[in-house]
């Protein structure tokens, strides 16, 4: 038994394994005969659930087709097909089951048929469950449709003029051409909407039968960069849009390489690198494939086509009169002869003429005038069109004449002062800047050949010798083989251009195609005649609608919130008769004025200003302008601010006045009080901001460090100062007119005389200046004998500026001007002695003696100047004892608030020890003798360096090799706690700025401006990266600098800086004339606040320190000179397309 049992168990298990499957299979199939009803019901339930899923998927497809123009995916299609089969199978099996039940109930005796129905229901039910488990979801239901070869574009409903049909046919012939060279066609025209409409017609020409696999229309990109163009093409092709610029370019290239394609780019305004976009090259007819590109630009940007290598240029000219009239009539939908209508016919003619042949505007104005029969509405439309299109037409016409007209050499733009001539000239300047030599010269009144030459030589960076004939040759030699555009702004009389040195003839040279053009602006048509202008362009006043928009922009919508105020504002705008300058200045004056009486007063002022009979007399017309803009002057908040404004006219016309220079003037005139060492400058700059806000003063310079008066506003200022045109003789200003000594000066009546910037060697005959209080003679060539004669009888003189003359001594007569408050003798390099009688100037508050060679200062001279508040003095050449005495005597003056002084580097600490307690605001350290190393930290131990020093200059030393900042052990840590400006210049031996035991952040915590120039052996400025408040950095003429900044230089030994953020506040970076500079910084150095980057004359520079992760997102302007330097830069992926819209070229 024990032997049999295991065998029996084995046999039983074996039989069970073999028999069970057969048994189960038999039993299952046997049951089908008895489970037909339940299986059919279960099959139907599962199928109904499947139908609900089907309905949901179908609704999703319908919704996406409607809202997204999507199509079902292949997965969704296959799933729906399987659902339909499953539903049909369930319905067929259920119908067969019901038929059998109706015949014999549920006990149909044919077991074979019951078996078949039940089995089918069971198997199909499993299939339904399988389909239910594979329902497509989310993104697998629909997808974007396959890109069509061409998308239909909505075109203007107005009929296309015949001239446009001809141009369309011409463009299409080029596009379908099989010529291998026909790749890019450039189309340009004045009317942007008309340009776009033509491109849309080109696109739609291929709707019925396309020769291209893809026609891609890129519509008017705001920023025509590689990235934006790629985005449009990727959307059109339906390909992936992720990745960087290079990755996307590869995808685009792969998609188009084996296709026929046409790419249409509308409104392009800058050079576009099509290869960087991903467009396959070469273009044309290549390997049986058509690769074509169409670019469209406004007339002012037609040069872009040449930069992109267009094979054919097509111009869209304005419509001729006949076509213009017909298009307008069709747009008005006038049934008969519109122009013969007795009520509106002439108005329609005038409106068509005002629109100047622009098709889209003819259609728009035409539709707006449909069924309009009253004359007033037509007149409003005419005025609007005349204003709107005359100005744009002026710009377009001028650009076209400069670009294309071979004979036209001189173009004249004329109109009254303040009407916008200079604005138009700036538009021309911007259009041609970087392409040819563009030379801007502000001519103004009293212009001369010599003055124009000086401007041109300065702009071309050429040296003159003062001789007109020699300078003419220098200019002619430079420009002889170059294209140039000379812009002469505000010319008052004829200038001999040949005497200036311009190569003749002007125009376009037929063989070389050199452009030699001159565009001038003037207030007088007679000047156009004298300059032999062949084409005159008048700049008209603004018309009603445009004038209102300009005024509203300046006054602010919040001010005009009340309907009562808006009504008055419109009356006020009407009274200003469309003069832009008046609209701007008065608009700013009325900003925030909410009382009705204020507006009524302004209207009365404007009405009175028009109560003079101009009789088309330019001078009387100018006086009317003055009376209008005087309203802004009248609304200045204080008499002090009004006087500050009036004194700006002492400088020459169109002079850019340094803010610090103007501040010193206002302080000297008593218009700004000297409270402490910094407050007078802060107050003065605040007043300048008030005048700028009132649009009476303009900010100038890349750092906004200068201001300027518009020439008409300056004329108005002098008109006010001279008794409102009565020429009362109180003010006499002949500044910047040149060394003409023939004019007469009303010495006996004048209180203010300005003859600055004239380079005069002697003065006209001198009378008795008994009333004279202010005399400005700076920037001349006058000596002490001439000055002495003027000052003999000037007893009331309180303000005297003799800076930048040729005085060899201080006249004795000057020392007897006991009422004198302000005296500037700076930059008279031959003054060596201060006379003892100088101490008589006991009311003197401001004294400037910089740039002199003073060696002798008698004792008790300085101490007698008891009212002195500000002194600028160089004590480099005096003996140690005299220097010490000067500083000690300054220390006795109770009212002294500001000291600016210069000492030698060699004995700086010793020299300044006597000045430790003085309020030194600005210190200049210059000229050591054989001193190799300078310890700047020694200066820090002096009190003024920590409390009052705002500006520090280290300059003009041939020997210093190292500037060292060292924190010695146990030494008290010091810092320049208020220093804002640091200048290091002309230290040709300097190799290192050494930091030992301290850091830039600790020493210069508030430094905002740093300038380093003429340090030809200095290799880097890495320490500047960590200055926490640095906003402006100028680096110039540093010949050994290959990389300006690096984290990893051996000199970077200050602790903790390597992890600090670099340049956290830097807004303005200038790199100029660094001839060895190859790169600017290491890649990990960032510029989070950079707004302006200037690069000039750095011939070896081949890369900028940016990649896509470190782009300066705040950058507004990238300026480069020469223009070729941009092309030689190696820029990373996406960087070029980011920088290019911000690129500006220097122009001469």
PDB file of C-alpha atoms in Angstrom, residues 711-928:
ATOM      1  CA  UNK A 711      15.912 128.240 -30.613  1.00  0.00           C
ATOM      2  CA  UNK A 712      12.419 129.761 -30.693  1.00  0.00           C
ATOM      3  CA  UNK A 713      12.079 129.535 -26.917  1.00  0.00           C
ATOM      4  CA  UNK A 714      15.488 131.196 -26.542  1.00  0.00           C
ATOM      5  CA  UNK A 715      14.373 133.977 -28.866  1.00  0.00           C
ATOM      6  CA  UNK A 716      11.240 134.385 -26.778  1.00  0.00           C
ATOM      7  CA  UNK A 717      13.352 134.577 -23.611  1.00  0.00           C
ATOM      8  CA  UNK A 718      15.421 137.418 -25.081  1.00  0.00           C
ATOM      9  CA  UNK A 719      12.235 139.084 -26.331  1.00  0.00           C
ATOM     10  CA  UNK A 720      10.910 139.084 -22.758  1.00  0.00           C
ATOM     11  CA  UNK A 721      14.216 140.308 -21.310  1.00  0.00           C
ATOM     12  CA  UNK A 722      14.376 143.159 -23.832  1.00  0.00           C
ATOM     13  CA  UNK A 723      10.978 144.557 -22.876  1.00  0.00           C
ATOM     14  CA  UNK A 724       8.745 142.415 -25.103  1.00  0.00           C
ATOM     15  CA  UNK A 725      10.239 143.571 -28.349  1.00  0.00           C
ATOM     16  CA  UNK A 726      10.769 147.200 -27.340  1.00  0.00           C
ATOM     17  CA  UNK A 727      14.532 146.653 -27.343  1.00  0.00           C
ATOM     18  CA  UNK A 728      15.011 148.571 -24.119  1.00  0.00           C
ATOM     19  CA  UNK A 729      18.729 147.780 -24.096  1.00  0.00           C
ATOM     20  CA  UNK A 730      18.652 146.053 -20.702  1.00  0.00           C
ATOM     21  CA  UNK A 731      19.954 142.819 -22.236  1.00  0.00           C
ATOM     22  CA  UNK A 732      22.547 142.576 -24.988  1.00  0.00           C
ATOM     23  CA  UNK A 733      23.369 139.016 -26.086  1.00  0.00           C
ATOM     24  CA  UNK A 734      25.702 138.253 -28.993  1.00  0.00           C
ATOM     25  CA  UNK A 735      26.944 134.857 -27.857  1.00  0.00           C
ATOM     26  CA  UNK A 736      28.436 132.368 -30.271  1.00  0.00           C
ATOM     27  CA  UNK A 737      28.231 134.654 -33.294  1.00  0.00           C
ATOM     28  CA  UNK A 738      31.959 134.663 -34.017  1.00  0.00           C
ATOM     29  CA  UNK A 739      34.762 137.267 -33.791  1.00  0.00           C
ATOM     30  CA  UNK A 740      32.862 140.066 -35.521  1.00  0.00           C
ATOM     31  CA  UNK A 741      33.874 143.260 -33.727  1.00  0.00           C
ATOM     32  CA  UNK A 742      31.684 145.639 -35.728  1.00  0.00           C
ATOM     33  CA  UNK A 743      28.452 145.479 -33.754  1.00  0.00           C
ATOM     34  CA  UNK A 744      27.703 148.209 -31.278  1.00  0.00           C
ATOM     35  CA  UNK A 745      27.137 147.480 -27.594  1.00  0.00           C
ATOM     36  CA  UNK A 746      24.735 149.688 -25.575  1.00  0.00           C
ATOM     37  CA  UNK A 747      27.173 149.997 -22.676  1.00  0.00           C
ATOM     38  CA  UNK A 748      25.352 152.848 -21.015  1.00  0.00           C
ATOM     39  CA  UNK A 749      21.956 151.110 -20.806  1.00  0.00           C
ATOM     40  CA  UNK A 750      22.736 147.386 -20.613  1.00  0.00           C
ATOM     41  CA  UNK A 751      22.433 145.503 -17.345  1.00  0.00           C
ATOM     42  CA  UNK A 752      23.217 142.085 -18.862  1.00  0.00           C
ATOM     43  CA  UNK A 753      25.852 141.603 -21.586  1.00  0.00           C
ATOM     44  CA  UNK A 754      26.847 138.225 -22.970  1.00  0.00           C
ATOM     45  CA  UNK A 755      29.583 137.939 -25.603  1.00  0.00           C
ATOM     46  CA  UNK A 756      30.651 134.413 -24.681  1.00  0.00           C
ATOM     47  CA  UNK A 757      31.938 131.812 -27.164  1.00  0.00           C
ATOM     48  CA  UNK A 758      32.958 134.364 -29.806  1.00  0.00           C
ATOM     49  CA  UNK A 759      36.740 133.797 -29.874  1.00  0.00           C
ATOM     50  CA  UNK A 760      37.185 137.585 -29.938  1.00  0.00           C
ATOM     51  CA  UNK A 761      40.620 139.179 -29.478  1.00  0.00           C
ATOM     52  CA  UNK A 762      39.260 142.622 -28.710  1.00  0.00           C
ATOM     53  CA  UNK A 763      35.976 144.262 -27.891  1.00  0.00           C
ATOM     54  CA  UNK A 764      34.032 146.882 -29.844  1.00  0.00           C
ATOM     55  CA  UNK A 765      34.414 150.404 -28.529  1.00  0.00           C
ATOM     56  CA  UNK A 766      33.719 150.579 -24.814  1.00  0.00           C
ATOM     57  CA  UNK A 767      31.412 153.185 -23.303  1.00  0.00           C
ATOM     58  CA  UNK A 768      30.441 153.803 -19.700  1.00  0.00           C
ATOM     59  CA  UNK A 769      28.836 150.624 -18.325  1.00  0.00           C
ATOM     60  CA  UNK A 770      27.213 152.438 -15.454  1.00  0.00           C
ATOM     61  CA  UNK A 771      24.241 150.063 -15.133  1.00  0.00           C
ATOM     62  CA  UNK A 772      26.083 146.845 -15.973  1.00  0.00           C
ATOM     63  CA  UNK A 773      25.471 144.071 -13.428  1.00  0.00           C
ATOM     64  CA  UNK A 774      26.227 140.868 -15.400  1.00  0.00           C
ATOM     65  CA  UNK A 775      29.081 140.453 -17.917  1.00  0.00           C
ATOM     66  CA  UNK A 776      29.786 137.109 -19.609  1.00  0.00           C
ATOM     67  CA  UNK A 777      32.982 137.072 -21.669  1.00  0.00           C
ATOM     68  CA  UNK A 778      34.054 133.418 -21.366  1.00  0.00           C
ATOM     69  CA  UNK A 779      35.542 131.507 -24.312  1.00  0.00           C
ATOM     70  CA  UNK A 780      37.250 134.437 -26.042  1.00  0.00           C
ATOM     71  CA  UNK A 781      40.875 135.509 -26.599  1.00  0.00           C
ATOM     72  CA  UNK A 782      40.847 138.664 -24.470  1.00  0.00           C
ATOM     73  CA  UNK A 783      43.832 139.762 -22.388  1.00  0.00           C
ATOM     74  CA  UNK A 784      44.039 141.720 -19.151  1.00  0.00           C
ATOM     75  CA  UNK A 785      44.528 145.097 -20.843  1.00  0.00           C
ATOM     76  CA  UNK A 786      41.262 144.848 -22.751  1.00  0.00           C
ATOM     77  CA  UNK A 787      39.412 143.513 -19.720  1.00  0.00           C
ATOM     78  CA  UNK A 788      40.889 146.208 -17.515  1.00  0.00           C
ATOM     79  CA  UNK A 789      39.535 148.926 -19.788  1.00  0.00           C
ATOM     80  CA  UNK A 790      36.007 147.488 -19.644  1.00  0.00           C
ATOM     81  CA  UNK A 791      35.949 147.214 -15.869  1.00  0.00           C
ATOM     82  CA  UNK A 792      37.119 150.723 -14.982  1.00  0.00           C
ATOM     83  CA  UNK A 793      33.634 152.181 -14.701  1.00  0.00           C
ATOM     84  CA  UNK A 794      31.690 148.977 -13.957  1.00  0.00           C
ATOM     85  CA  UNK A 795      31.049 149.822 -10.339  1.00  0.00           C
ATOM     86  CA  UNK A 796      27.689 148.013 -10.158  1.00  0.00           C
ATOM     87  CA  UNK A 797      29.003 144.765 -11.606  1.00  0.00           C
ATOM     88  CA  UNK A 798      28.020 141.768  -9.474  1.00  0.00           C
ATOM     89  CA  UNK A 799      28.618 138.848 -11.878  1.00  0.00           C
ATOM     90  CA  UNK A 800      31.755 138.518 -14.038  1.00  0.00           C
ATOM     91  CA  UNK A 801      32.807 135.449 -16.062  1.00  0.00           C
ATOM     92  CA  UNK A 802      36.231 135.740 -17.739  1.00  0.00           C
ATOM     93  CA  UNK A 803      36.994 132.024 -17.924  1.00  0.00           C
ATOM     94  CA  UNK A 804      38.869 130.557 -20.897  1.00  0.00           C
ATOM     95  CA  UNK A 805      40.501 133.780 -22.079  1.00  0.00           C
ATOM     96  CA  UNK A 806      44.158 134.851 -22.341  1.00  0.00           C
ATOM     97  CA  UNK A 807      44.672 136.899 -19.198  1.00  0.00           C
ATOM     98  CA  UNK A 808      48.255 136.970 -17.964  1.00  0.00           C
ATOM     99  CA  UNK A 809      47.326 138.747 -14.773  1.00  0.00           C
ATOM    100  CA  UNK A 810      44.391 139.997 -12.742  1.00  0.00           C
ATOM    101  CA  UNK A 811      43.654 143.622 -13.714  1.00  0.00           C
ATOM    102  CA  UNK A 812      43.841 146.148 -10.906  1.00  0.00           C
ATOM    103  CA  UNK A 813      40.489 147.588 -11.964  1.00  0.00           C
ATOM    104  CA  UNK A 814      38.876 144.222 -11.255  1.00  0.00           C
ATOM    105  CA  UNK A 815      40.077 144.391  -7.656  1.00  0.00           C
ATOM    106  CA  UNK A 816      38.037 147.565  -7.114  1.00  0.00           C
ATOM    107  CA  UNK A 817      34.691 146.010  -8.080  1.00  0.00           C
ATOM    108  CA  UNK A 818      33.493 146.024  -4.511  1.00  0.00           C
ATOM    109  CA  UNK A 819      29.937 144.928  -5.442  1.00  0.00           C
ATOM    110  CA  UNK A 820      31.213 141.783  -7.161  1.00  0.00           C
ATOM    111  CA  UNK A 821      29.551 138.560  -5.943  1.00  0.00           C
ATOM    112  CA  UNK A 822      30.574 136.034  -8.621  1.00  0.00           C
ATOM    113  CA  UNK A 823      33.980 135.897 -10.341  1.00  0.00           C
ATOM    114  CA  UNK A 824      35.210 133.183 -12.695  1.00  0.00           C
ATOM    115  CA  UNK A 825      38.840 133.387 -13.863  1.00  0.00           C
ATOM    116  CA  UNK A 826      39.251 129.659 -14.590  1.00  0.00           C
ATOM    117  CA  UNK A 827      41.357 128.419 -17.493  1.00  0.00           C
ATOM    118  CA  UNK A 828      43.412 131.575 -17.871  1.00  0.00           C
ATOM    119  CA  UNK A 829      46.578 129.536 -17.782  1.00  0.00           C
ATOM    120  CA  UNK A 830      49.032 132.464 -17.601  1.00  0.00           C
ATOM    121  CA  UNK A 831      47.694 134.010 -14.409  1.00  0.00           C
ATOM    122  CA  UNK A 832      50.478 133.460 -11.858  1.00  0.00           C
ATOM    123  CA  UNK A 833      49.781 135.983  -9.117  1.00  0.00           C
ATOM    124  CA  UNK A 834      46.884 137.132  -6.995  1.00  0.00           C
ATOM    125  CA  UNK A 835      47.367 140.846  -6.205  1.00  0.00           C
ATOM    126  CA  UNK A 836      47.132 142.076  -2.633  1.00  0.00           C
ATOM    127  CA  UNK A 837      44.250 144.359  -3.590  1.00  0.00           C
ATOM    128  CA  UNK A 838      42.193 141.270  -4.493  1.00  0.00           C
ATOM    129  CA  UNK A 839      41.200 141.223  -0.840  1.00  0.00           C
ATOM    130  CA  UNK A 840      39.041 144.300  -1.505  1.00  0.00           C
ATOM    131  CA  UNK A 841      36.317 142.042  -2.963  1.00  0.00           C
ATOM    132  CA  UNK A 842      34.626 141.737   0.388  1.00  0.00           C
ATOM    133  CA  UNK A 843      31.169 140.863  -1.085  1.00  0.00           C
ATOM    134  CA  UNK A 844      32.542 138.061  -3.248  1.00  0.00           C
ATOM    135  CA  UNK A 845      30.657 134.807  -2.628  1.00  0.00           C
ATOM    136  CA  UNK A 846      31.741 132.593  -5.583  1.00  0.00           C
ATOM    137  CA  UNK A 847      35.345 132.496  -6.811  1.00  0.00           C
ATOM    138  CA  UNK A 848      36.678 130.171  -9.545  1.00  0.00           C
ATOM    139  CA  UNK A 849      40.456 129.987 -10.089  1.00  0.00           C
ATOM    140  CA  UNK A 850      40.890 126.534 -11.625  1.00  0.00           C
ATOM    141  CA  UNK A 851      43.196 126.014 -14.593  1.00  0.00           C
ATOM    142  CA  UNK A 852      45.502 128.874 -13.664  1.00  0.00           C
ATOM    143  CA  UNK A 853      49.225 128.869 -12.890  1.00  0.00           C
ATOM    144  CA  UNK A 854      48.976 130.738  -9.613  1.00  0.00           C
ATOM    145  CA  UNK A 855      52.247 130.698  -7.665  1.00  0.00           C
ATOM    146  CA  UNK A 856      51.841 133.755  -5.436  1.00  0.00           C
ATOM    147  CA  UNK A 857      48.985 134.449  -3.020  1.00  0.00           C
ATOM    148  CA  UNK A 858      49.878 137.203  -0.524  1.00  0.00           C
ATOM    149  CA  UNK A 859      48.996 136.686   3.098  1.00  0.00           C
ATOM    150  CA  UNK A 860      45.703 138.062   4.399  1.00  0.00           C
ATOM    151  CA  UNK A 861      44.148 138.186   0.922  1.00  0.00           C
ATOM    152  CA  UNK A 862      41.974 135.098   1.269  1.00  0.00           C
ATOM    153  CA  UNK A 863      41.039 135.865   4.863  1.00  0.00           C
ATOM    154  CA  UNK A 864      39.651 139.273   3.808  1.00  0.00           C
ATOM    155  CA  UNK A 865      37.123 137.622   1.450  1.00  0.00           C
ATOM    156  CA  UNK A 866      34.746 137.376   4.393  1.00  0.00           C
ATOM    157  CA  UNK A 867      31.565 136.663   2.357  1.00  0.00           C
ATOM    158  CA  UNK A 868      33.101 133.772   0.374  1.00  0.00           C
ATOM    159  CA  UNK A 869      30.874 130.689   0.161  1.00  0.00           C
ATOM    160  CA  UNK A 870      32.359 128.777  -2.799  1.00  0.00           C
ATOM    161  CA  UNK A 871      35.950 128.661  -4.017  1.00  0.00           C
ATOM    162  CA  UNK A 872      37.573 126.583  -6.767  1.00  0.00           C
ATOM    163  CA  UNK A 873      41.372 127.007  -6.647  1.00  0.00           C
ATOM    164  CA  UNK A 874      44.475 125.185  -7.891  1.00  0.00           C
ATOM    165  CA  UNK A 875      47.461 125.270  -5.526  1.00  0.00           C
ATOM    166  CA  UNK A 876      49.710 122.868  -7.399  1.00  0.00           C
ATOM    167  CA  UNK A 877      52.446 125.344  -8.291  1.00  0.00           C
ATOM    168  CA  UNK A 878      52.592 127.356  -5.073  1.00  0.00           C
ATOM    169  CA  UNK A 879      55.164 126.672  -2.375  1.00  0.00           C
ATOM    170  CA  UNK A 880      54.304 124.525   0.619  1.00  0.00           C
ATOM    171  CA  UNK A 881      54.160 127.563   2.876  1.00  0.00           C
ATOM    172  CA  UNK A 882      51.796 129.473   0.586  1.00  0.00           C
ATOM    173  CA  UNK A 883      49.577 126.420   0.161  1.00  0.00           C
ATOM    174  CA  UNK A 884      49.369 125.935   3.901  1.00  0.00           C
ATOM    175  CA  UNK A 885      48.577 129.592   4.390  1.00  0.00           C
ATOM    176  CA  UNK A 886      45.815 129.500   1.751  1.00  0.00           C
ATOM    177  CA  UNK A 887      44.169 126.520   3.445  1.00  0.00           C
ATOM    178  CA  UNK A 888      44.541 128.058   6.916  1.00  0.00           C
ATOM    179  CA  UNK A 889      42.994 131.352   5.792  1.00  0.00           C
ATOM    180  CA  UNK A 890      40.138 129.501   4.123  1.00  0.00           C
ATOM    181  CA  UNK A 891      39.539 127.854   7.465  1.00  0.00           C
ATOM    182  CA  UNK A 892      38.857 131.265   9.016  1.00  0.00           C
ATOM    183  CA  UNK A 893      35.966 132.086   6.660  1.00  0.00           C
ATOM    184  CA  UNK A 894      32.713 131.563   8.518  1.00  0.00           C
ATOM    185  CA  UNK A 895      30.444 131.381   5.445  1.00  0.00           C
ATOM    186  CA  UNK A 896      32.571 128.979   3.380  1.00  0.00           C
ATOM    187  CA  UNK A 897      30.512 125.983   2.250  1.00  0.00           C
ATOM    188  CA  UNK A 898      32.227 124.539  -0.844  1.00  0.00           C
ATOM    189  CA  UNK A 899      35.910 124.084  -1.725  1.00  0.00           C
ATOM    190  CA  UNK A 900      37.228 122.571  -4.957  1.00  0.00           C
ATOM    191  CA  UNK A 901      41.017 122.286  -5.059  1.00  0.00           C
ATOM    192  CA  UNK A 902      43.918 120.582  -6.839  1.00  0.00           C
ATOM    193  CA  UNK A 903      47.183 119.331  -5.352  1.00  0.00           C
ATOM    194  CA  UNK A 904      50.070 117.172  -6.535  1.00  0.00           C
ATOM    195  CA  UNK A 905      50.061 113.427  -6.072  1.00  0.00           C
ATOM    196  CA  UNK A 906      53.564 113.478  -4.604  1.00  0.00           C
ATOM    197  CA  UNK A 907      52.705 115.427  -1.479  1.00  0.00           C
ATOM    198  CA  UNK A 908      48.943 115.046  -1.429  1.00  0.00           C
ATOM    199  CA  UNK A 909      48.634 113.892   2.158  1.00  0.00           C
ATOM    200  CA  UNK A 910      51.068 116.500   3.475  1.00  0.00           C
ATOM    201  CA  UNK A 911      49.488 119.306   1.473  1.00  0.00           C
ATOM    202  CA  UNK A 912      45.973 118.428   2.513  1.00  0.00           C
ATOM    203  CA  UNK A 913      46.680 117.999   6.179  1.00  0.00           C
ATOM    204  CA  UNK A 914      46.083 121.739   6.602  1.00  0.00           C
ATOM    205  CA  UNK A 915      42.806 121.355   4.700  1.00  0.00           C
ATOM    206  CA  UNK A 916      41.492 118.415   6.690  1.00  0.00           C
ATOM    207  CA  UNK A 917      38.637 120.417   8.187  1.00  0.00           C
ATOM    208  CA  UNK A 918      37.664 122.318   5.025  1.00  0.00           C
ATOM    209  CA  UNK A 919      34.438 121.458   3.169  1.00  0.00           C
ATOM    210  CA  UNK A 920      36.251 120.059   0.138  1.00  0.00           C
ATOM    211  CA  UNK A 921      33.631 118.906  -2.347  1.00  0.00           C
ATOM    212  CA  UNK A 922      35.919 118.127  -5.276  1.00  0.00           C
ATOM    213  CA  UNK A 923      39.609 117.183  -5.173  1.00  0.00           C
ATOM    214  CA  UNK A 924      42.012 116.902  -8.107  1.00  0.00           C
ATOM    215  CA  UNK A 925      45.280 115.019  -7.611  1.00  0.00           C
ATOM    216  CA  UNK A 926      47.778 115.675 -10.417  1.00  0.00           C
ATOM    217  CA  UNK A 927      51.416 115.684 -11.511  1.00  0.00           C
ATOM    218  CA  UNK A 928      53.782 113.865  -9.188  1.00  0.00           C
TER     219      UNK A 928
END
